[in-house]
mmCIF file of C-alpha atoms and ligand atoms in Angstrom:
data_model
loop_
_atom_site.group_PDB
_atom_site.id
_atom_site.type_symbol
_atom_site.label_atom_id
_atom_site.label_comp_id
_atom_site.label_asym_id
_atom_site.label_seq_id
_atom_site.Cartn_x
_atom_site.Cartn_y
_atom_site.Cartn_z
ATOM 1 C CA MET A 13 107.130 74.787 87.428
ATOM 2 C CA PRO A 14 103.570 75.630 88.576
ATOM 3 C CA ALA A 15 102.366 79.115 87.614
ATOM 4 C CA PRO A 16 102.491 81.588 90.539
ATOM 5 C CA PRO A 17 99.046 82.319 92.022
ATOM 6 C CA ARG A 18 97.366 85.223 90.191
ATOM 7 C CA LYS A 19 97.143 88.405 92.220
ATOM 8 C CA ARG A 20 93.508 89.317 92.762
ATOM 9 C CA HIS A 21 92.690 92.815 91.572
ATOM 10 C CA LEU A 22 91.091 94.778 94.409
ATOM 11 C CA PRO A 23 88.205 97.174 93.751
ATOM 12 C CA ASN A 24 88.590 100.841 94.604
ATOM 13 C CA VAL A 25 86.064 101.366 97.393
ATOM 14 C CA ALA A 26 84.453 104.607 98.546
ATOM 15 C CA VAL A 27 81.882 104.972 101.325
ATOM 16 C CA LEU A 28 78.813 107.207 101.543
ATOM 17 C CA ARG A 29 77.440 107.825 105.027
ATOM 18 C CA VAL A 30 73.904 109.270 104.871
ATOM 19 C CA GLY A 31 71.776 110.719 107.634
ATOM 20 C CA HIS A 32 74.627 111.915 109.869
ATOM 21 C CA ARG A 33 73.383 114.159 112.708
ATOM 22 C CA PRO A 34 76.331 116.439 113.587
ATOM 23 C CA SER A 35 75.036 117.183 117.087
ATOM 24 C CA ARG A 36 74.132 113.568 117.983
ATOM 25 C CA ASP A 37 76.329 111.228 115.934
ATOM 26 C CA PRO A 38 79.881 112.639 115.917
ATOM 27 C CA ARG A 39 81.413 109.612 117.661
ATOM 28 C CA LEU A 40 79.545 106.995 115.634
ATOM 29 C CA THR A 41 80.258 108.691 112.305
ATOM 30 C CA THR A 42 83.905 109.145 113.321
ATOM 31 C CA HIS A 43 84.037 105.392 113.863
ATOM 32 C CA VAL A 44 82.469 104.771 110.438
ATOM 33 C CA ALA A 45 85.221 106.938 108.912
ATOM 34 C CA LEU A 46 88.038 105.352 110.950
ATOM 35 C CA ALA A 47 86.876 101.845 110.025
ATOM 36 C CA ALA A 48 86.538 102.855 106.359
ATOM 37 C CA ARG A 49 90.088 104.271 106.315
ATOM 38 C CA ALA A 50 91.772 101.470 108.256
ATOM 39 C CA LEU A 51 90.092 98.696 106.262
ATOM 40 C CA GLY A 52 90.985 100.080 102.838
ATOM 41 C CA ALA A 53 88.384 102.580 101.535
ATOM 42 C CA SER A 54 89.815 105.563 99.656
ATOM 43 C CA ARG A 55 87.346 108.258 100.767
ATOM 44 C CA MET A 56 84.059 108.835 102.560
ATOM 45 C CA TYR A 57 81.271 111.091 101.326
ATOM 46 C CA LEU A 58 79.431 112.519 104.301
ATOM 47 C CA HIS A 59 75.831 113.700 104.200
ATOM 48 C CA PRO A 60 75.281 116.286 105.524
ATOM 49 C CA PRO A 61 78.785 117.797 105.669
ATOM 50 C CA ASP A 62 80.493 118.120 109.067
ATOM 51 C CA PRO A 63 83.726 120.149 108.732
ATOM 52 C CA GLU A 64 84.837 119.486 112.337
ATOM 53 C CA LEU A 65 84.566 115.743 111.870
ATOM 54 C CA ALA A 66 86.337 115.985 108.493
ATOM 55 C CA GLU A 67 89.211 117.866 110.151
ATOM 56 C CA ARG A 68 89.523 115.260 112.932
ATOM 57 C CA ILE A 69 89.848 112.498 110.321
ATOM 58 C CA ALA A 70 92.335 114.576 108.291
ATOM 59 C CA ALA A 71 94.430 114.880 111.472
ATOM 60 C CA VAL A 72 94.387 111.084 111.861
ATOM 61 C CA ALA A 73 95.569 110.693 108.254
ATOM 62 C CA ARG A 74 98.388 113.214 108.837
ATOM 63 C CA ARG A 75 99.618 111.192 111.827
ATOM 64 C CA TRP A 76 98.981 107.666 110.572
ATOM 65 C CA GLY A 77 99.406 108.145 106.799
ATOM 66 C CA GLY A 78 97.523 107.504 103.574
ATOM 67 C CA ASN A 79 95.254 109.674 101.447
ATOM 68 C CA PHE A 80 91.852 108.908 102.950
ATOM 69 C CA GLU A 81 89.604 111.970 102.874
ATOM 70 C CA ILE A 82 86.112 113.045 103.894
ATOM 71 C CA VAL A 83 84.056 114.837 101.260
ATOM 72 C CA GLY A 84 81.011 116.641 102.663
ATOM 73 C CA VAL A 85 77.929 116.481 100.405
ATOM 74 C CA PRO A 86 74.774 118.600 100.803
ATOM 75 C CA SER A 87 72.627 115.861 99.202
ATOM 76 C CA TRP A 88 73.296 112.152 98.713
ATOM 77 C CA LYS A 89 71.390 111.473 95.467
ATOM 78 C CA PRO A 90 73.861 113.212 93.104
ATOM 79 C CA VAL A 91 76.701 111.147 94.625
ATOM 80 C CA LEU A 92 74.889 107.953 93.593
ATOM 81 C CA ASP A 93 73.866 109.320 90.192
ATOM 82 C CA GLU A 94 77.368 110.506 89.324
ATOM 83 C CA TYR A 95 79.328 107.577 90.780
ATOM 84 C CA ARG A 96 81.156 105.593 88.087
ATOM 85 C CA GLY A 97 80.914 102.121 89.610
ATOM 86 C CA GLY A 98 78.548 99.836 91.494
ATOM 87 C CA VAL A 99 76.425 101.293 94.302
ATOM 88 C CA VAL A 100 75.978 98.879 97.225
ATOM 89 C CA HIS A 101 73.535 99.873 99.956
ATOM 90 C CA LEU A 102 74.157 97.999 103.215
ATOM 91 C CA THR A 103 70.843 97.194 104.841
ATOM 92 C CA MET A 104 69.526 94.365 106.990
ATOM 93 C CA TYR A 105 66.658 93.989 104.480
ATOM 94 C CA GLY A 106 68.957 93.219 101.532
ATOM 95 C CA GLU A 107 70.275 90.071 99.861
ATOM 96 C CA PRO A 108 72.714 88.007 101.911
ATOM 97 C CA LEU A 109 76.359 89.118 101.615
ATOM 98 C CA ASP A 110 77.487 85.534 100.926
ATOM 99 C CA ARG A 111 75.350 85.490 97.790
ATOM 100 C CA THR A 112 76.538 88.872 96.461
ATOM 101 C CA ILE A 113 80.219 88.929 97.438
ATOM 102 C CA PRO A 114 81.526 87.001 94.367
ATOM 103 C CA ARG A 115 79.887 89.608 92.079
ATOM 104 C CA LEU A 116 81.118 92.545 94.176
ATOM 105 C CA ARG A 117 84.690 91.239 94.149
ATOM 106 C CA ARG A 118 84.754 91.417 90.351
ATOM 107 C CA ALA A 119 83.895 95.150 90.330
ATOM 108 C CA ARG A 120 86.521 97.819 89.619
ATOM 109 C CA ARG A 121 84.877 100.525 91.731
ATOM 110 C CA LEU A 122 82.290 100.278 94.475
ATOM 111 C CA LEU A 123 80.424 102.800 96.579
ATOM 112 C CA LEU A 124 79.283 101.298 99.904
ATOM 113 C CA VAL A 125 76.351 103.246 101.348
ATOM 114 C CA VAL A 126 75.508 103.114 105.064
ATOM 115 C CA GLY A 127 72.604 104.818 106.774
ATOM 116 C CA GLY A 128 71.893 106.336 110.154
ATOM 117 C CA ALA A 129 68.834 106.207 112.413
ATOM 118 C CA LYS A 130 66.443 106.668 109.465
ATOM 119 C CA VAL A 131 67.180 105.557 105.925
ATOM 120 C CA PRO A 132 65.410 107.281 102.996
ATOM 121 C CA SER A 133 63.388 104.677 101.093
ATOM 122 C CA ALA A 134 64.642 106.094 97.764
ATOM 123 C CA LEU A 135 68.050 104.655 98.634
ATOM 124 C CA PHE A 136 66.722 101.113 98.170
ATOM 125 C CA GLU A 137 65.628 101.997 94.625
ATOM 126 C CA SER A 138 68.726 103.974 93.658
ATOM 127 C CA ALA A 139 71.277 101.324 94.680
ATOM 128 C CA ASP A 140 72.497 98.599 92.292
ATOM 129 C CA HIS A 141 72.579 96.129 95.192
ATOM 130 C CA ASN A 142 70.938 96.081 98.623
ATOM 131 C CA VAL A 143 73.141 93.831 100.742
ATOM 132 C CA ALA A 144 72.646 92.444 104.251
ATOM 133 C CA VAL A 145 75.314 91.358 106.705
ATOM 134 C CA GLY A 146 72.935 88.929 108.392
ATOM 135 C CA SER A 147 69.206 89.698 108.449
ATOM 136 C CA GLN A 148 69.308 91.243 111.925
ATOM 137 C CA PRO A 149 69.639 94.894 112.950
ATOM 138 C CA HIS A 150 73.107 95.956 114.117
ATOM 139 C CA SER A 151 75.311 98.887 113.153
ATOM 140 C CA GLU A 152 76.774 100.807 110.239
ATOM 141 C CA VAL A 153 80.303 100.348 111.627
ATOM 142 C CA ALA A 154 79.903 96.583 111.951
ATOM 143 C CA ALA A 155 78.278 96.180 108.520
ATOM 144 C CA LEU A 156 80.951 98.287 106.811
ATOM 145 C CA ALA A 157 83.824 96.505 108.561
ATOM 146 C CA VAL A 158 82.578 93.045 107.587
ATOM 147 C CA VAL A 159 81.997 94.014 103.940
ATOM 148 C CA LEU A 160 85.381 95.759 103.585
ATOM 149 C CA ASP A 161 87.148 92.767 105.087
ATOM 150 C CA ARG A 162 85.339 90.330 102.792
ATOM 151 C CA LEU A 163 86.056 92.553 99.765
ATOM 152 C CA LEU A 164 89.630 93.659 100.352
ATOM 153 C CA GLY A 165 91.090 91.387 103.021
ATOM 154 C CA ARG A 166 94.316 92.555 104.642
ATOM 155 C CA VAL A 167 95.123 96.148 103.656
ATOM 156 C CA PRO A 168 98.789 96.567 102.576
ATOM 157 C CA THR A 169 100.787 98.878 104.879
ATOM 158 C CA SER A 170 101.871 100.811 101.750
ATOM 159 C CA ARG A 171 98.339 102.270 101.715
ATOM 160 C CA PHE A 172 99.361 104.330 104.744
ATOM 161 C CA SER A 173 102.542 105.887 103.381
ATOM 162 C CA GLY A 174 103.559 109.341 104.569
ATOM 163 C CA ALA A 175 102.750 108.559 108.225
ATOM 164 C CA ASP A 176 104.552 110.354 111.048
ATOM 165 C CA ARG A 177 104.668 107.213 113.119
ATOM 166 C CA ARG A 178 103.990 103.520 112.965
ATOM 167 C CA ILE A 179 103.083 100.819 115.442
ATOM 168 C CA VAL A 180 105.445 97.926 116.034
ATOM 169 C CA PRO A 181 103.063 95.126 117.020
ATOM 170 C CA GLN A 182 103.817 93.689 120.477
ATOM 171 C CA ARG A 183 102.572 90.690 122.408
ATOM 172 C CA ARG A 184 102.162 93.061 125.362
ATOM 173 C CA GLY A 185 102.409 96.817 125.762
ATOM 174 C CA LYS A 186 102.654 99.551 123.161
ATOM 175 C CA ARG A 187 105.496 100.461 120.849
ATOM 176 C CA VAL A 188 105.223 103.403 118.458
ATOM 177 C CA VAL A 189 108.257 104.574 116.443
ATOM 178 C CA PRO A 190 108.818 107.409 113.942
ATOM 179 C CA SER A 191 107.962 106.250 110.446
ATOM 180 C CA ARG A 192 110.732 105.880 107.849
ATOM 181 C CA ASN A 193 108.571 107.245 105.024
ATOM 182 C CA ARG A 194 107.310 110.414 106.716
ATOM 183 C CA LYS A 195 106.087 113.201 104.433
ATOM 184 C CA GLY A 196 108.737 115.869 103.822
ATOM 185 C CA ARG A 197 111.690 113.530 104.449
HETATM 186 C C1 LIG B 129 70.847 101.596 113.001
HETATM 187 S S1 LIG B 129 70.820 101.025 111.381
HETATM 188 C C2 LIG B 129 69.411 101.802 110.673
HETATM 189 C C3 LIG B 129 68.258 100.947 110.552
HETATM 190 C C4 LIG B 129 67.073 101.737 110.053
HETATM 191 N N1 LIG B 129 66.030 101.670 111.017
HETATM 192 C C5 LIG B 129 66.616 101.309 108.692
HETATM 193 O O1 LIG B 129 65.671 101.837 108.222
HETATM 194 O O2 LIG B 129 67.289 100.487 108.033
HETATM 195 C C6 LIG B 129 72.065 102.030 110.638
HETATM 196 C C7 LIG B 129 72.729 101.410 109.445
HETATM 197 O O3 LIG B 129 73.435 100.254 109.832
HETATM 198 C C8 LIG B 129 73.579 99.395 108.718
HETATM 199 N N2 LIG B 129 73.100 98.065 109.099
HETATM 200 C C9 LIG B 129 72.502 97.721 110.269
HETATM 201 N N3 LIG B 129 72.221 96.419 110.289
HETATM 202 C C10 LIG B 129 72.645 95.906 109.115
HETATM 203 C C11 LIG B 129 72.657 94.598 108.519
HETATM 204 N N4 LIG B 129 72.151 93.546 109.153
HETATM 205 N N5 LIG B 129 73.195 94.455 107.290
HETATM 206 C C12 LIG B 129 73.724 95.512 106.634
HETATM 207 N N6 LIG B 129 73.734 96.757 107.132
HETATM 208 C C13 LIG B 129 73.216 96.953 108.350
HETATM 209 C C14 LIG B 129 72.769 99.993 107.586
HETATM 210 O O4 LIG B 129 73.630 100.667 106.688
HETATM 211 C C15 LIG B 129 71.847 100.956 108.321
HETATM 212 O O5 LIG B 129 71.432 102.008 107.494
#
C-alpha cells in the first residue's frame, strides 16, 4: 500500500505592522489585521500601539473565534531583535517571493513585517529576508495576503474555535448560524 502523503508542518506566523498612523490609517491597518487573522497568523504587533483598533479586532475574535491578538509596541526594533524565528520584511525592492518561498516554508516561526507610507531604512538591514510580491508598488494588505496564502494555504476552521457564530457557505444569500463550539458552552 502506498504511504499516505506526509502532512506538511506549517510555520507559526506573526505579523508586525510598522508606521501605523492612528488618525489616518485606522481602516487600512484594520484590514491588515483582519487579513492576518483570517489567513492564519497568530498575532499582530502594531507600531505604534492603537488601543481602539486592538479592541475592534478583539471584538471580531470574540464573535468569529480563534486567539488572534494585537500587541501594541512603542518601538519596532526590539520586536525584531527578540523574535525567535525568521524575520521577513515585505517590500517591493526585495527578492522575488517565488525564489524565497521554499526556504520560508521550512521555517518553524516567521515574523512578516509590513510597512506604511514611509518605511525606515533600518528595516531592510534588520530583516533576515527582504521579499517582494512582484517588483511593483501595491499594498501591505495585498502583499501580506499573498504571502500568507503561499505559506499556509487553506486555514483549518479549527483555528477559529470558540466562535459565537459561523457562516454556512451559500451559492446565493447569507446564512449565519450559532456555532456549536461557542466559548462557555
Ligand atoms: C504603500 S507601501 C510603502 C512603500 C514605501 N514608499 C516604501 O518605502 O517601501 C506599504 C507597504 O506595502 C507593502 N508592499 C507594497 N508593495 C509591495 C510589493 N510589491 N511586495 C511586497 N510588499 C509590498 C510593503 O510592506 C510596504 O511597506
